[in-house]
Amino acid sequence: GIQVEQSPPDLILQEGANSTLRCNFSDSVNNLQWFHQNPWGQLINLFYIPSGTKQNGRLSATTVATERYSLLYISSSQTTDSGVYFCAVRSNDYKLSFGAGTTVTVRA
Amino acid sequence: DGGITQSPKYLFRKEGQNVTLSCEQNLNHDAMYWYRQDPGQGLRLIYYSQIVNDFQKGDIAEGYSVSREKKESFPLTVTSAQKNPTAFYLCASSKQYSYEQYFGPGTRLTVT
């Protein structure tokens, strides 16, 4: 199956800092989603971005499908940004394959 | 409100008992999915269903069973054959032919 690698595994930020999370995948994909898992376990959809660039407030994402990677940018981080960020991809079947996640801690 | 509901939020069972986790959606989505998450790890697919009365095994189906008798509902049974059932279980749904999945709040199952 398709392999998904996320880096870094852990990230500690001071409030107001910017950061970049990376997702590498091993095969061509027709779906890529970024999720934020909050402390209660809920997975929040951030972006559906199989290719190109999207922005939503302080978050933006870029997927370069031909080079098999995606980046999630967090600008002016806030304590509410803390949690685990997952990248998930889908190839030709119906399942999403998840990376192991990046745990982000934003300190006040 | 449209969304996916899972119940209960926390579930405790004794080893050897079967337990059924509920997942309901009112988004009119055709496809539904069950995932398992263990501490510090990503999600792994247990079962999925693209249409009513049809479902397929995912990567870790052993010890689990599902049914899809209604479009809105996709219950998951964790059987006594599942060797390590303690985990966080998440249900998701998507529109037919859409690749974007939406997740419910999850059920934390503890088996002792």
PDB file of C-alpha atoms in Angstrom:
ATOM      1  CA  GLY A   1       0.000   0.000   0.000  1.00  0.00           C
ATOM      2  CA  ILE A   2       0.868   3.635  -0.221  1.00  0.00           C
ATOM      3  CA  GLN A   3       3.305   4.910   2.429  1.00  0.00           C
ATOM      4  CA  VAL A   4       2.816   8.290   4.106  1.00  0.00           C
ATOM      5  CA  GLU A   5       5.564   9.971   6.097  1.00  0.00           C
ATOM      6  CA  GLN A   6       5.084  13.114   8.137  1.00  0.00           C
ATOM      7  CA  SER A   7       7.760  15.350   9.565  1.00  0.00           C
ATOM      8  CA  PRO A   8       8.668  16.489  12.077  1.00  0.00           C
ATOM      9  CA  PRO A   9       7.036  14.072  14.549  1.00  0.00           C
ATOM     10  CA  ASP A  10       6.913  16.763  17.234  1.00  0.00           C
ATOM     11  CA  LEU A  11       6.976  20.543  17.063  1.00  0.00           C
ATOM     12  CA  ILE A  12       7.070  23.026  19.934  1.00  0.00           C
ATOM     13  CA  LEU A  13       6.272  26.626  19.069  1.00  0.00           C
ATOM     14  CA  GLN A  14       6.094  29.906  20.886  1.00  0.00           C
ATOM     15  CA  GLU A  15       2.804  31.681  20.352  1.00  0.00           C
ATOM     16  CA  GLY A  16       3.039  33.889  17.275  1.00  0.00           C
ATOM     17  CA  ALA A  17       5.619  31.756  15.484  1.00  0.00           C
ATOM     18  CA  ASN A  18       5.239  30.315  11.998  1.00  0.00           C
ATOM     19  CA  SER A  19       5.824  26.687  11.099  1.00  0.00           C
ATOM     20  CA  THR A  20       5.777  24.191   8.222  1.00  0.00           C
ATOM     21  CA  LEU A  21       4.661  20.575   8.417  1.00  0.00           C
ATOM     22  CA  ARG A  22       5.576  18.151   5.660  1.00  0.00           C
ATOM     23  CA  CYS A  23       3.866  15.064   4.220  1.00  0.00           C
ATOM     24  CA  ASN A  24       5.655  12.752   1.765  1.00  0.00           C
ATOM     25  CA  PHE A  25       3.850   9.924  -0.005  1.00  0.00           C
ATOM     26  CA  SER A  26       5.129   6.986  -1.999  1.00  0.00           C
ATOM     27  CA  ASP A  27       2.760   6.845  -4.981  1.00  0.00           C
ATOM     28  CA  SER A  28       0.516   9.033  -7.092  1.00  0.00           C
ATOM     29  CA  VAL A  29      -2.664  10.052  -5.291  1.00  0.00           C
ATOM     30  CA  ASN A  30      -6.108  11.362  -6.206  1.00  0.00           C
ATOM     31  CA  ASN A  31      -6.911  12.690  -2.774  1.00  0.00           C
ATOM     32  CA  LEU A  32      -4.928  14.332  -0.023  1.00  0.00           C
ATOM     33  CA  GLN A  33      -6.471  15.670   3.146  1.00  0.00           C
ATOM     34  CA  TRP A  34      -5.014  17.496   6.145  1.00  0.00           C
ATOM     35  CA  PHE A  35      -6.723  17.039   9.511  1.00  0.00           C
ATOM     36  CA  HIS A  36      -6.287  18.537  12.955  1.00  0.00           C
ATOM     37  CA  GLN A  37      -7.066  16.199  15.853  1.00  0.00           C
ATOM     38  CA  ASN A  38      -8.063  18.172  18.916  1.00  0.00           C
ATOM     39  CA  PRO A  39      -7.408  17.046  22.518  1.00  0.00           C
ATOM     40  CA  TRP A  40     -10.809  15.309  22.615  1.00  0.00           C
ATOM     41  CA  GLY A  41      -9.932  13.181  19.600  1.00  0.00           C
ATOM     42  CA  GLN A  42     -12.164  14.883  17.036  1.00  0.00           C
ATOM     43  CA  LEU A  43     -10.659  15.014  13.553  1.00  0.00           C
ATOM     44  CA  ILE A  44     -11.299  18.388  11.973  1.00  0.00           C
ATOM     45  CA  ASN A  45     -11.013  18.690   8.193  1.00  0.00           C
ATOM     46  CA  LEU A  46      -8.507  21.404   7.329  1.00  0.00           C
ATOM     47  CA  PHE A  47      -7.913  20.963   3.618  1.00  0.00           C
ATOM     48  CA  TYR A  48      -8.848  18.706   0.764  1.00  0.00           C
ATOM     49  CA  ILE A  49      -5.897  19.383  -1.525  1.00  0.00           C
ATOM     50  CA  PRO A  50      -4.850  16.727  -4.089  1.00  0.00           C
ATOM     51  CA  SER A  51      -2.881  19.440  -5.893  1.00  0.00           C
ATOM     52  CA  GLY A  52      -2.240  23.173  -5.808  1.00  0.00           C
ATOM     53  CA  THR A  53      -2.437  25.672  -2.992  1.00  0.00           C
ATOM     54  CA  LYS A  54      -5.266  26.639  -0.653  1.00  0.00           C
ATOM     55  CA  GLN A  55      -5.554  29.082   2.209  1.00  0.00           C
ATOM     56  CA  ASN A  56      -7.938  29.252   5.141  1.00  0.00           C
ATOM     57  CA  GLY A  57      -7.203  32.038   7.586  1.00  0.00           C
ATOM     58  CA  ARG A  58      -3.809  31.483   9.201  1.00  0.00           C
ATOM     59  CA  LEU A  59      -3.465  28.047   7.624  1.00  0.00           C
ATOM     60  CA  SER A  60      -2.437  27.251   4.097  1.00  0.00           C
ATOM     61  CA  ALA A  61      -1.449  24.106   2.258  1.00  0.00           C
ATOM     62  CA  THR A  62       0.396  23.235  -0.912  1.00  0.00           C
ATOM     63  CA  THR A  63       0.510  19.874  -2.654  1.00  0.00           C
ATOM     64  CA  VAL A  64       3.025  19.137  -5.404  1.00  0.00           C
ATOM     65  CA  ALA A  65       1.586  15.878  -6.675  1.00  0.00           C
ATOM     66  CA  THR A  66       4.306  15.273  -9.275  1.00  0.00           C
ATOM     67  CA  GLU A  67       6.942  15.365  -6.515  1.00  0.00           C
ATOM     68  CA  ARG A  68       4.757  13.482  -4.016  1.00  0.00           C
ATOM     69  CA  TYR A  69       4.674  15.872  -1.117  1.00  0.00           C
ATOM     70  CA  SER A  70       2.402  18.322   0.629  1.00  0.00           C
ATOM     71  CA  LEU A  71       3.148  21.143   3.062  1.00  0.00           C
ATOM     72  CA  LEU A  72       0.925  22.658   5.738  1.00  0.00           C
ATOM     73  CA  TYR A  73       1.801  26.162   6.892  1.00  0.00           C
ATOM     74  CA  ILE A  74       0.715  27.587  10.216  1.00  0.00           C
ATOM     75  CA  SER A  75       1.253  31.317  10.587  1.00  0.00           C
ATOM     76  CA  SER A  76       1.048  33.389  13.776  1.00  0.00           C
ATOM     77  CA  SER A  77       0.406  30.235  15.814  1.00  0.00           C
ATOM     78  CA  GLN A  78      -2.019  30.297  18.731  1.00  0.00           C
ATOM     79  CA  THR A  79      -2.407  27.937  21.679  1.00  0.00           C
ATOM     80  CA  THR A  80      -5.601  26.621  20.082  1.00  0.00           C
ATOM     81  CA  ASP A  81      -3.488  25.301  17.205  1.00  0.00           C
ATOM     82  CA  SER A  82      -2.057  22.657  19.534  1.00  0.00           C
ATOM     83  CA  GLY A  83      -2.907  19.070  18.713  1.00  0.00           C
ATOM     84  CA  VAL A  84      -1.952  16.430  16.194  1.00  0.00           C
ATOM     85  CA  TYR A  85      -1.937  17.179  12.482  1.00  0.00           C
ATOM     86  CA  PHE A  86      -2.510  14.279  10.125  1.00  0.00           C
ATOM     87  CA  CYS A  87      -1.978  13.971   6.428  1.00  0.00           C
ATOM     88  CA  ALA A  88      -4.021  11.272   4.661  1.00  0.00           C
ATOM     89  CA  VAL A  89      -3.871  10.196   1.039  1.00  0.00           C
ATOM     90  CA  ARG A  90      -5.921   8.006  -1.254  1.00  0.00           C
ATOM     91  CA  SER A  91      -4.704   6.206  -4.322  1.00  0.00           C
ATOM     92  CA  ASN A  92      -6.899   4.060  -6.576  1.00  0.00           C
ATOM     93  CA  ASP A  93      -8.911   2.278  -3.914  1.00  0.00           C
ATOM     94  CA  TYR A  94     -11.363   3.757  -1.469  1.00  0.00           C
ATOM     95  CA  LYS A  95      -9.281   3.955   1.666  1.00  0.00           C
ATOM     96  CA  LEU A  96      -7.372   6.825   3.172  1.00  0.00           C
ATOM     97  CA  SER A  97      -3.841   5.989   4.283  1.00  0.00           C
ATOM     98  CA  PHE A  98      -2.736   8.103   7.231  1.00  0.00           C
ATOM     99  CA  GLY A  99       0.656   9.302   8.304  1.00  0.00           C
ATOM    100  CA  ALA A 100       1.697   8.990  11.944  1.00  0.00           C
ATOM    101  CA  GLY A 101       1.005  12.674  12.540  1.00  0.00           C
ATOM    102  CA  THR A 102       2.872  15.737  13.769  1.00  0.00           C
ATOM    103  CA  THR A 103       2.194  16.721  17.373  1.00  0.00           C
ATOM    104  CA  VAL A 104       2.198  20.503  17.677  1.00  0.00           C
ATOM    105  CA  THR A 105       2.462  22.250  21.035  1.00  0.00           C
ATOM    106  CA  VAL A 106       2.043  26.017  21.063  1.00  0.00           C
ATOM    107  CA  ARG A 107       3.218  27.710  24.257  1.00  0.00           C
ATOM    108  CA  ALA A 108       1.847  31.032  25.477  1.00  0.00           C
TER     109      ALA A 108
ATOM    110  CA  ASP B   1     -27.488  20.035  12.309  1.00  0.00           C
ATOM    111  CA  GLY B   2     -25.914  17.769   9.717  1.00  0.00           C
ATOM    112  CA  GLY B   3     -23.160  15.541  10.946  1.00  0.00           C
ATOM    113  CA  ILE B   4     -21.897  12.196  12.125  1.00  0.00           C
ATOM    114  CA  THR B   5     -22.713  10.923  15.584  1.00  0.00           C
ATOM    115  CA  GLN B   6     -21.027   8.098  17.427  1.00  0.00           C
ATOM    116  CA  SER B   7     -22.200   6.597  20.653  1.00  0.00           C
ATOM    117  CA  PRO B   8     -21.263   6.071  23.311  1.00  0.00           C
ATOM    118  CA  LYS B   9     -18.286   8.390  23.804  1.00  0.00           C
ATOM    119  CA  TYR B  10     -16.665   5.973  26.295  1.00  0.00           C
ATOM    120  CA  LEU B  11     -17.306   2.242  26.526  1.00  0.00           C
ATOM    121  CA  PHE B  12     -15.984  -0.289  29.009  1.00  0.00           C
ATOM    122  CA  ARG B  13     -16.273  -4.039  28.538  1.00  0.00           C
ATOM    123  CA  LYS B  14     -14.961  -7.223  30.028  1.00  0.00           C
ATOM    124  CA  GLU B  15     -12.728  -9.457  27.962  1.00  0.00           C
ATOM    125  CA  GLY B  16     -14.693 -12.093  26.052  1.00  0.00           C
ATOM    126  CA  GLN B  17     -17.757  -9.908  25.442  1.00  0.00           C
ATOM    127  CA  ASN B  18     -18.855  -8.643  22.052  1.00  0.00           C
ATOM    128  CA  VAL B  19     -19.609  -4.935  21.870  1.00  0.00           C
ATOM    129  CA  THR B  20     -21.317  -2.835  19.183  1.00  0.00           C
ATOM    130  CA  LEU B  21     -20.344   0.754  18.411  1.00  0.00           C
ATOM    131  CA  SER B  22     -22.897   3.016  16.800  1.00  0.00           C
ATOM    132  CA  CYS B  23     -22.317   5.382  13.874  1.00  0.00           C
ATOM    133  CA  GLU B  24     -25.105   7.474  12.354  1.00  0.00           C
ATOM    134  CA  GLN B  25     -24.926  10.221   9.716  1.00  0.00           C
ATOM    135  CA  ASN B  26     -27.544  12.605   8.362  1.00  0.00           C
ATOM    136  CA  LEU B  27     -25.366  14.024   5.587  1.00  0.00           C
ATOM    137  CA  ASN B  28     -26.975  11.784   2.956  1.00  0.00           C
ATOM    138  CA  HIS B  29     -23.548  10.323   2.264  1.00  0.00           C
ATOM    139  CA  ASP B  30     -23.372   7.001   0.457  1.00  0.00           C
ATOM    140  CA  ALA B  31     -20.028   5.781   1.762  1.00  0.00           C
ATOM    141  CA  MET B  32     -19.126   5.068   5.375  1.00  0.00           C
ATOM    142  CA  TYR B  33     -15.900   3.910   7.025  1.00  0.00           C
ATOM    143  CA  TRP B  34     -14.570   2.604  10.337  1.00  0.00           C
ATOM    144  CA  TYR B  35     -11.046   3.373  11.529  1.00  0.00           C
ATOM    145  CA  ARG B  36      -9.068   2.406  14.581  1.00  0.00           C
ATOM    146  CA  GLN B  37      -6.499   4.647  16.265  1.00  0.00           C
ATOM    147  CA  ASP B  38      -3.957   3.455  18.814  1.00  0.00           C
ATOM    148  CA  PRO B  39      -2.011   5.888  21.034  1.00  0.00           C
ATOM    149  CA  GLY B  40       0.577   7.910  19.142  1.00  0.00           C
ATOM    150  CA  GLN B  41      -0.393   6.433  15.786  1.00  0.00           C
ATOM    151  CA  GLY B  42      -2.369   7.309  12.721  1.00  0.00           C
ATOM    152  CA  LEU B  43      -5.687   5.772  11.748  1.00  0.00           C
ATOM    153  CA  ARG B  44      -6.078   2.328  10.207  1.00  0.00           C
ATOM    154  CA  LEU B  45      -9.077   1.220   8.160  1.00  0.00           C
ATOM    155  CA  ILE B  46     -11.203  -1.609   9.552  1.00  0.00           C
ATOM    156  CA  TYR B  47     -14.187  -1.787   7.166  1.00  0.00           C
ATOM    157  CA  TYR B  48     -15.844   0.414   4.585  1.00  0.00           C
ATOM    158  CA  SER B  49     -19.158   0.478   2.747  1.00  0.00           C
ATOM    159  CA  GLN B  50     -19.834   2.272  -0.522  1.00  0.00           C
ATOM    160  CA  ILE B  51     -23.570   1.475  -0.676  1.00  0.00           C
ATOM    161  CA  VAL B  52     -26.314  -0.078   1.427  1.00  0.00           C
ATOM    162  CA  ASN B  53     -26.060  -3.851   1.904  1.00  0.00           C
ATOM    163  CA  ASP B  54     -22.464  -3.926   0.721  1.00  0.00           C
ATOM    164  CA  PHE B  55     -19.190  -3.599   2.613  1.00  0.00           C
ATOM    165  CA  GLN B  56     -15.514  -4.534   2.238  1.00  0.00           C
ATOM    166  CA  LYS B  57     -12.701  -5.374   4.618  1.00  0.00           C
ATOM    167  CA  GLY B  58     -10.022  -2.830   5.233  1.00  0.00           C
ATOM    168  CA  ASP B  59      -6.485  -3.438   6.460  1.00  0.00           C
ATOM    169  CA  ILE B  60      -7.338  -4.758   9.939  1.00  0.00           C
ATOM    170  CA  ALA B  61     -10.772  -6.427   9.700  1.00  0.00           C
ATOM    171  CA  GLU B  62      -9.969  -9.536  11.747  1.00  0.00           C
ATOM    172  CA  GLY B  63     -12.064  -9.673  14.924  1.00  0.00           C
ATOM    173  CA  TYR B  64     -14.569  -7.081  13.691  1.00  0.00           C
ATOM    174  CA  SER B  65     -17.899  -7.252  11.885  1.00  0.00           C
ATOM    175  CA  VAL B  66     -20.212  -4.637  10.346  1.00  0.00           C
ATOM    176  CA  SER B  67     -23.624  -4.282   8.753  1.00  0.00           C
ATOM    177  CA  ARG B  68     -25.087  -1.659   6.430  1.00  0.00           C
ATOM    178  CA  GLU B  69     -28.851  -2.130   6.388  1.00  0.00           C
ATOM    179  CA  LYS B  70     -29.613   1.589   6.195  1.00  0.00           C
ATOM    180  CA  LYS B  71     -27.840   4.418   4.415  1.00  0.00           C
ATOM    181  CA  GLU B  72     -27.583   6.441   7.633  1.00  0.00           C
ATOM    182  CA  SER B  73     -26.168   3.718   9.865  1.00  0.00           C
ATOM    183  CA  PHE B  74     -22.981   1.634   9.910  1.00  0.00           C
ATOM    184  CA  PRO B  75     -22.570  -0.170  13.260  1.00  0.00           C
ATOM    185  CA  LEU B  76     -19.296  -1.896  14.138  1.00  0.00           C
ATOM    186  CA  THR B  77     -19.157  -4.998  16.354  1.00  0.00           C
ATOM    187  CA  VAL B  78     -15.916  -5.719  18.153  1.00  0.00           C
ATOM    188  CA  THR B  79     -15.968  -9.454  18.771  1.00  0.00           C
ATOM    189  CA  SER B  80     -14.186 -11.499  21.405  1.00  0.00           C
ATOM    190  CA  ALA B  81     -11.868 -12.685  18.630  1.00  0.00           C
ATOM    191  CA  GLN B  82     -10.219  -9.256  18.432  1.00  0.00           C
ATOM    192  CA  LYS B  83      -6.983  -9.709  20.380  1.00  0.00           C
ATOM    193  CA  ASN B  84      -6.354  -6.064  21.317  1.00  0.00           C
ATOM    194  CA  PRO B  85      -9.711  -4.272  21.220  1.00  0.00           C
ATOM    195  CA  THR B  86      -8.807  -1.341  23.484  1.00  0.00           C
ATOM    196  CA  ALA B  87      -8.498   1.649  21.133  1.00  0.00           C
ATOM    197  CA  PHE B  88     -10.146   4.807  19.850  1.00  0.00           C
ATOM    198  CA  TYR B  89     -12.658   4.070  17.074  1.00  0.00           C
ATOM    199  CA  LEU B  90     -13.602   6.658  14.473  1.00  0.00           C
ATOM    200  CA  CYS B  91     -16.372   6.536  11.912  1.00  0.00           C
ATOM    201  CA  ALA B  92     -16.305   8.580   8.706  1.00  0.00           C
ATOM    202  CA  SER B  93     -18.496   9.187   5.691  1.00  0.00           C
ATOM    203  CA  SER B  94     -18.208  10.647   2.207  1.00  0.00           C
ATOM    204  CA  LYS B  95     -20.380  11.381  -0.805  1.00  0.00           C
ATOM    205  CA  GLN B  96     -20.407   8.811  -3.575  1.00  0.00           C
ATOM    206  CA  TYR B  97     -17.495   9.417  -5.951  1.00  0.00           C
ATOM    207  CA  SER B  98     -16.128  12.089  -3.617  1.00  0.00           C
ATOM    208  CA  TYR B  99     -12.769  11.540  -2.073  1.00  0.00           C
ATOM    209  CA  GLU B 100     -13.221  13.860   0.907  1.00  0.00           C
ATOM    210  CA  GLN B 101     -14.085  12.085   4.162  1.00  0.00           C
ATOM    211  CA  TYR B 102     -15.674  13.593   7.279  1.00  0.00           C
ATOM    212  CA  PHE B 103     -15.242  12.104  10.736  1.00  0.00           C
ATOM    213  CA  GLY B 104     -17.413  11.582  13.785  1.00  0.00           C
ATOM    214  CA  PRO B 105     -16.246  12.364  17.344  1.00  0.00           C
ATOM    215  CA  GLY B 106     -15.115   8.801  18.079  1.00  0.00           C
ATOM    216  CA  THR B 107     -15.693   6.140  20.746  1.00  0.00           C
ATOM    217  CA  ARG B 108     -12.994   5.162  23.259  1.00  0.00           C
ATOM    218  CA  LEU B 109     -13.300   1.451  23.996  1.00  0.00           C
ATOM    219  CA  THR B 110     -11.556  -0.075  26.987  1.00  0.00           C
ATOM    220  CA  VAL B 111     -11.592  -3.840  27.454  1.00  0.00           C
ATOM    221  CA  THR B 112     -10.262  -5.318  30.691  1.00  0.00           C
TER     222      THR B 112
END
